[in-house]
Amino acid sequence: MSKPRSVIRRVLLASLATALAATALHSALNLGSDAEAAATLPPTHAKFDYQIGGAYTPPSGVQVVTRDRTAAPAAGLYNICYVNAFQVQPGEQGSWASDLLLRDAQGNLVIDEDWGEPLLDLRTADKRTRVAAKVNGWIDQCAAKGYKAIEPDNYDSYERSKNLLTKSQAKAYLTLLATHAHSKNVAIAQKNTVELAADRQSVGLDFAVAEECGQYDECGDYVDHFGNNVIVIEYTNAGRQKACSGFGSTLTIVQRDVDVSTPGSSGYVRKTC
């Protein structure tokens, strides 16, 4: 016996409601991936300037600029916001809770001696969460200013930690930053630390910023994991020449002075391929 029209109508309406609910659920489940997709990566093989030592008018033709989180982005360009995410900038120690500074068994601060920067303590999930909360606040500020990407420096600080920090802790912490950056539609770089490049997808990293990969024959290792989404910064003529010889037609490459100074400074250097 055939069903009455009223029953058929109710069945059709129920089916439509189910379909609409399924569509809504699918959209909800894809919010995270949509947010990530909205993060725009820097153009590859682009003219680049590294300005973390001080902002200035970019040279003609430059498309991508990295500046410190305290600076304003360069108008009309792709801007990357530099954040010292694993160590404490000189003069900023007082802004951190004392227990978030890494200390050795004698209670002494563990310091990156090259730059005079205390390391942050990432040994527990609670401390990683607390450190990330502060750094994520900086990411929010970068996003609000108009930066399109974050460069979190000193991923490799575990190598300077007197064996107190591990690779796993560094990756777990950086994953917190990557997740937050993507929630703000901001891309995030892997800074150096080529030995962890194979983990870039599980951590959530979008492109690489590699210092001296030409000097140390590591550029190819970054390309293996990031493709051409690699920005190379060299500090010597020899390093620049090696990087340009091998990757000048595909990667973004610049040579700067090690102090990343501004034009007019006695040590200012900026060269490209």
XYZ file of N, CA, C and O in Angstrom, residues 57-168:
448
model
N 63.080 51.983 5.374
C 62.401 51.860 4.082
C 63.034 50.734 3.280
O 64.251 50.766 3.024
N 62.267 49.721 2.882
C 62.854 48.592 2.152
C 63.453 49.025 0.819
O 62.934 49.953 0.162
N 64.528 48.393 0.390
C 65.102 48.694 -0.927
C 64.080 48.448 -2.035
O 63.147 47.662 -1.884
N 64.278 49.119 -3.145
C 63.362 49.000 -4.281
C 63.227 47.544 -4.728
O 64.230 46.815 -4.841
N 62.002 47.132 -4.973
C 61.741 45.786 -5.475
C 61.511 44.741 -4.415
O 61.079 43.626 -4.714
N 61.794 45.060 -3.155
C 61.605 44.086 -2.080
C 60.121 43.764 -1.928
O 59.263 44.654 -1.951
N 59.837 42.468 -1.801
C 58.458 41.993 -1.661
C 58.133 41.493 -0.262
O 56.977 41.495 0.151
N 59.164 41.017 0.442
C 58.974 40.400 1.753
C 59.938 41.020 2.746
O 61.124 41.204 2.444
N 59.439 41.346 3.931
C 60.268 41.953 4.977
C 59.987 41.253 6.304
O 58.830 40.971 6.630
N 61.037 40.983 7.064
C 60.892 40.548 8.453
C 61.296 41.687 9.364
O 62.373 42.285 9.195
N 60.430 41.996 10.340
C 60.722 43.018 11.338
C 60.400 42.495 12.728
O 59.624 41.553 12.882
N 60.980 43.132 13.733
C 60.718 42.766 15.112
C 59.260 43.040 15.465
O 58.624 43.945 14.902
N 58.743 42.280 16.413
C 57.335 42.397 16.801
C 56.982 43.794 17.329
O 55.810 44.177 17.325
N 57.972 44.556 17.773
C 57.703 45.896 18.293
C 57.571 46.935 17.186
O 57.151 48.057 17.441
N 57.931 46.559 15.947
C 57.907 47.497 14.831
C 56.607 47.378 14.047
O 55.914 46.357 14.090
N 56.292 48.418 13.304
C 55.144 48.375 12.398
C 55.548 47.659 11.112
O 56.712 47.723 10.692
N 54.620 46.968 10.469
C 54.943 46.318 9.193
C 55.183 47.342 8.091
O 54.749 48.497 8.191
N 55.877 46.919 7.038
C 56.133 47.780 5.884
C 54.904 47.805 4.992
O 54.378 46.753 4.611
N 54.445 48.982 4.648
C 53.208 49.125 3.879
C 53.315 48.460 2.515
O 54.317 48.614 1.807
N 52.285 47.691 2.183
C 52.164 47.121 0.852
C 52.999 45.889 0.586
O 52.981 45.361 -0.535
N 53.722 45.393 1.593
C 54.577 44.217 1.405
C 54.069 43.046 2.245
O 53.190 43.203 3.095
N 54.638 41.859 1.996
C 54.373 40.706 2.849
C 55.299 40.826 4.050
O 56.523 40.822 3.914
N 54.725 40.931 5.248
C 55.510 41.176 6.458
C 55.510 39.965 7.388
O 54.456 39.391 7.676
N 56.702 39.617 7.863
C 56.894 38.525 8.818
C 57.297 39.149 10.152
O 58.179 40.014 10.206
N 56.656 38.720 11.222
C 56.878 39.281 12.550
C 57.856 38.391 13.336
O 57.559 37.225 13.620
N 59.010 38.953 13.670
C 60.026 38.221 14.434
C 59.673 38.212 15.916
O 59.425 39.264 16.516
N 59.672 37.016 16.500
C 59.374 36.847 17.919
C 60.436 35.944 18.539
O 60.688 34.839 18.044
N 61.068 36.404 19.601
C 62.021 35.564 20.329
C 61.206 34.661 21.245
O 60.874 35.014 22.373
N 60.884 33.461 20.756
C 59.871 32.629 21.403
C 60.414 31.652 22.436
O 59.665 31.170 23.286
N 61.693 31.360 22.376
C 62.260 30.336 23.252
C 63.249 30.906 24.269
O 63.679 30.203 25.177
N 63.632 32.165 24.101
C 64.580 32.816 24.995
C 64.068 34.216 25.315
O 63.113 34.690 24.701
N 64.703 34.854 26.271
C 64.250 36.164 26.741
C 65.135 37.257 26.160
O 66.359 37.224 26.307
N 64.494 38.212 25.507
C 65.240 39.339 24.954
C 65.997 40.079 26.067
O 65.485 40.208 27.191
N 67.192 40.577 25.788
C 67.913 41.374 26.789
C 67.044 42.525 27.288
O 66.397 43.224 26.503
N 67.001 42.692 28.595
C 66.225 43.763 29.191
C 64.783 43.402 29.500
O 64.069 44.189 30.118
N 64.338 42.203 29.102
C 62.946 41.814 29.315
C 62.777 40.733 30.380
O 61.681 40.218 30.583
N 63.843 40.386 31.079
C 63.769 39.310 32.064
C 62.720 39.587 33.133
O 62.004 38.684 33.583
N 62.586 40.837 33.537
C 61.643 41.191 34.590
C 60.190 41.025 34.200
O 59.310 41.037 35.072
N 59.916 40.873 32.907
C 58.533 40.710 32.461
C 58.076 39.261 32.488
O 56.911 38.972 32.175
N 58.974 38.360 32.853
C 58.648 36.928 32.912
C 58.570 36.460 34.363
O 59.343 36.904 35.208
N 57.634 35.543 34.637
C 57.582 34.904 35.955
C 58.895 34.168 36.199
O 59.421 33.507 35.300
N 59.418 34.270 37.379
C 60.733 33.709 37.686
C 60.805 32.210 37.414
O 61.825 31.706 36.929
N 59.710 31.490 37.692
C 59.751 30.039 37.523
C 59.666 29.606 36.059
O 59.802 28.428 35.751
N 59.475 30.568 35.133
C 59.458 30.233 33.712
C 60.820 30.437 33.059
O 60.984 30.209 31.864
N 61.811 30.833 33.853
C 63.183 30.944 33.380
C 63.930 29.669 33.748
O 63.895 29.226 34.892
N 64.592 29.080 32.777
C 65.272 27.803 32.986
C 66.471 27.977 33.914
O 67.289 28.875 33.720
N 66.536 27.112 34.925
C 67.636 27.145 35.888
C 68.281 25.777 36.004
O 67.612 24.744 35.876
N 69.573 25.759 36.274
C 70.277 24.488 36.452
C 70.109 23.986 37.879
O 69.369 24.594 38.687
N 70.775 22.890 38.224
C 70.605 22.268 39.533
C 71.044 23.188 40.666
O 70.587 23.037 41.810
N 71.900 24.147 40.380
C 72.361 25.095 41.406
C 71.469 26.335 41.483
O 71.727 27.236 42.285
N 70.440 26.376 40.650
C 69.533 27.512 40.657
C 69.974 28.674 39.790
O 69.359 29.750 39.809
N 71.031 28.461 39.017
C 71.525 29.519 38.142
C 70.766 29.524 36.815
O 70.422 28.465 36.288
N 70.508 30.714 36.301
C 69.861 30.824 34.999
C 70.722 30.179 33.923
O 71.956 30.310 33.921
N 70.068 29.491 33.003
C 70.761 28.940 31.841
C 70.700 30.001 30.751
O 69.623 30.425 30.338
N 71.874 30.437 30.288
C 71.980 31.587 29.400
C 72.533 31.175 28.036
O 73.462 30.372 27.947
N 71.949 31.733 26.976
C 72.575 31.666 25.660
C 73.699 32.694 25.680
O 73.457 33.910 25.602
N 74.931 32.227 25.817
C 76.058 33.122 26.044
C 76.335 34.034 24.856
O 76.849 35.146 25.024
N 76.016 33.593 23.644
C 76.293 34.413 22.464
C 75.499 35.713 22.476
O 75.974 36.752 22.011
N 74.272 35.645 23.003
C 73.396 36.816 22.959
C 72.976 37.306 24.348
O 72.232 38.280 24.465
N 73.443 36.631 25.412
C 73.096 37.050 26.760
C 71.619 36.898 27.070
O 71.048 37.716 27.801
N 71.002 35.828 26.556
C 69.561 35.630 26.705
C 69.247 34.406 27.566
O 69.656 33.284 27.236
N 68.517 34.570 28.679
C 68.080 33.422 29.463
C 67.120 32.548 28.649
O 66.307 33.056 27.870
N 67.218 31.234 28.833
C 66.305 30.305 28.168
C 65.019 30.189 28.965
O 65.017 30.303 30.193
N 63.925 29.930 28.265
C 62.639 29.703 28.922
C 62.500 28.229 29.287
O 63.014 27.346 28.600
N 61.812 27.977 30.382
C 61.665 26.614 30.911
C 60.431 25.956 30.299
O 59.293 26.327 30.592
N 60.662 24.958 29.464
C 59.580 24.275 28.747
C 59.444 22.812 29.179
O 58.862 22.003 28.468
N 59.896 22.496 30.378
C 60.002 21.086 30.767
C 58.680 20.438 31.148
O 58.594 19.207 31.169
N 57.668 21.206 31.478
C 56.373 20.613 31.837
C 55.276 21.192 30.958
O 55.400 22.297 30.416
N 54.188 20.444 30.828
C 53.061 20.920 30.017
C 52.506 22.225 30.567
O 52.132 23.126 29.801
N 52.461 22.350 31.901
C 51.946 23.575 32.512
C 52.816 24.775 32.146
O 52.300 25.845 31.788
N 54.128 24.618 32.232
C 55.019 25.734 31.908
C 54.956 26.064 30.421
O 54.969 27.246 30.041
N 54.876 25.045 29.573
C 54.756 25.316 28.139
C 53.486 26.115 27.848
O 53.487 27.043 27.026
N 52.410 25.753 28.522
C 51.140 26.457 28.320
C 51.244 27.907 28.772
O 50.749 28.825 28.106
N 51.896 28.140 29.905
C 52.034 29.500 30.425
C 52.950 30.353 29.555
O 52.662 31.528 29.298
N 54.057 29.763 29.105
C 54.949 30.501 28.205
C 54.214 30.814 26.900
O 54.275 31.933 26.385
N 53.508 29.818 26.360
C 52.781 30.011 25.107
C 51.725 31.102 25.238
O 51.487 31.864 24.287
N 51.083 31.193 26.394
C 50.053 32.211 26.586
C 50.643 33.614 26.390
O 50.018 34.483 25.769
N 51.838 33.827 26.897
C 52.477 35.141 26.753
C 52.894 35.380 25.302
O 52.634 36.450 24.733
N 53.532 34.392 24.700
C 53.999 34.554 23.319
C 52.818 34.652 22.357
O 52.859 35.404 21.381
N 51.752 33.908 22.638
C 50.565 34.009 21.787
C 49.960 35.412 21.844
O 49.350 35.876 20.880
N 50.130 36.080 22.972
C 49.705 37.482 23.056
C 50.486 38.349 22.080
O 49.929 39.273 21.462
N 51.773 38.061 21.928
C 52.578 38.788 20.944
C 52.112 38.474 19.521
O 52.078 39.350 18.669
N 51.776 37.203 19.291
C 51.261 36.817 17.968
C 49.981 37.590 17.663
O 49.777 38.071 16.546
N 49.116 37.728 18.670
C 47.893 38.508 18.483
C 48.223 39.948 18.086
O 47.579 40.536 17.209
N 49.227 40.524 18.739
C 49.624 41.903 18.430
C 50.166 42.004 17.006
O 49.860 42.966 16.286
N 50.964 41.023 16.601
C 51.494 41.012 15.232
C 50.357 40.936 14.226
O 50.344 41.673 13.230
N 49.398 40.042 14.481
C 48.266 39.899 13.567
C 47.459 41.188 13.488
O 47.042 41.614 12.402
N 47.254 41.842 14.636
C 46.480 43.074 14.662
C 47.173 44.195 13.884
O 46.512 45.061 13.305
N 48.498 44.170 13.864
C 49.246 45.190 13.117
C 49.210 44.949 11.611
O 49.513 45.859 10.837
N 48.892 43.733 11.214
C 48.838 43.419 9.789
C 49.922 42.484 9.306
O 50.052 42.251 8.091
N 50.717 41.919 10.216
C 51.704 40.926 9.810
C 51.005 39.669 9.301
O 49.966 39.265 9.830
N 51.603 39.036 8.281
C 51.012 37.846 7.671
C 51.630 36.549 8.171
O 51.106 35.468 7.921
N 52.762 36.648 8.876
C 53.452 35.439 9.336
C 54.268 35.747 10.581
O 54.580 36.901 10.878
N 54.623 34.684 11.287
C 55.415 34.761 12.522
C 56.714 33.988 12.324
O 56.717 32.886 11.766
N 57.808 34.569 12.792
C 59.100 33.870 12.812
C 59.518 33.676 14.264
O 60.097 34.578 14.886
N 59.206 32.520 14.865
C 59.575 32.284 16.268
C 61.020 31.792 16.366
O 61.350 30.689 15.928
N 61.869 32.594 16.951
C 63.301 32.299 16.966
C 63.691 31.378 18.111
O 62.995 31.263 19.115
N 64.845 30.730 17.917
C 65.522 29.908 18.932
C 64.827 28.580 19.223
O 64.877 28.075 20.349
N 64.197 28.021 18.196
C 63.650 26.661 18.272
C 64.709 25.683 18.783
O 64.411 24.723 19.490
N 65.972 25.945 18.443
C 67.068 25.047 18.802
C 67.670 25.340 20.173
O 68.761 24.874 20.497
N 66.965 26.083 21.016
C 67.540 26.457 22.316
C 67.830 25.241 23.195
O 68.665 25.316 24.102
N 67.166 24.122 22.924
C 67.458 22.914 23.714
C 68.926 22.508 23.578
O 69.492 21.868 24.477
N 69.556 22.891 22.467
C 70.965 22.559 22.276
C 71.872 23.370 23.211
O 73.023 22.996 23.427
N 71.338 24.451 23.767
C 72.110 25.323 24.664
C 71.607 25.227 26.097
O 71.899 26.106 26.921
N 70.840 24.188 26.411
C 70.143 24.114 27.692
C 70.847 23.264 28.741
O 70.245 22.939 29.768
N 72.091 22.896 28.512
C 72.819 22.014 29.437
C 72.074 20.689 29.612
O 72.028 20.112 30.700
N 71.463 20.249 28.517
C 70.710 18.979 28.482
C 69.476 18.990 29.378
O 68.968 17.918 29.743
N 68.969 20.158 29.704
C 67.775 20.243 30.542
C 66.495 20.206 29.701
O 65.435 19.806 30.191
N 66.580 20.667 28.454
C 65.429 20.664 27.553
C 65.625 19.612 26.475
O 66.754 19.238 26.142
N 64.510 19.150 25.916
C 64.561 18.104 24.888
C 63.901 18.585 23.590
O 63.135 19.557 23.578
N 64.179 17.857 22.523
C 63.538 18.138 21.240
C 62.021 18.005 21.359
O 61.273 18.809 20.803
N 61.569 16.983 22.055
C 60.129 16.752 22.187
C 59.439 17.921 22.873
O 58.328 18.316 22.500
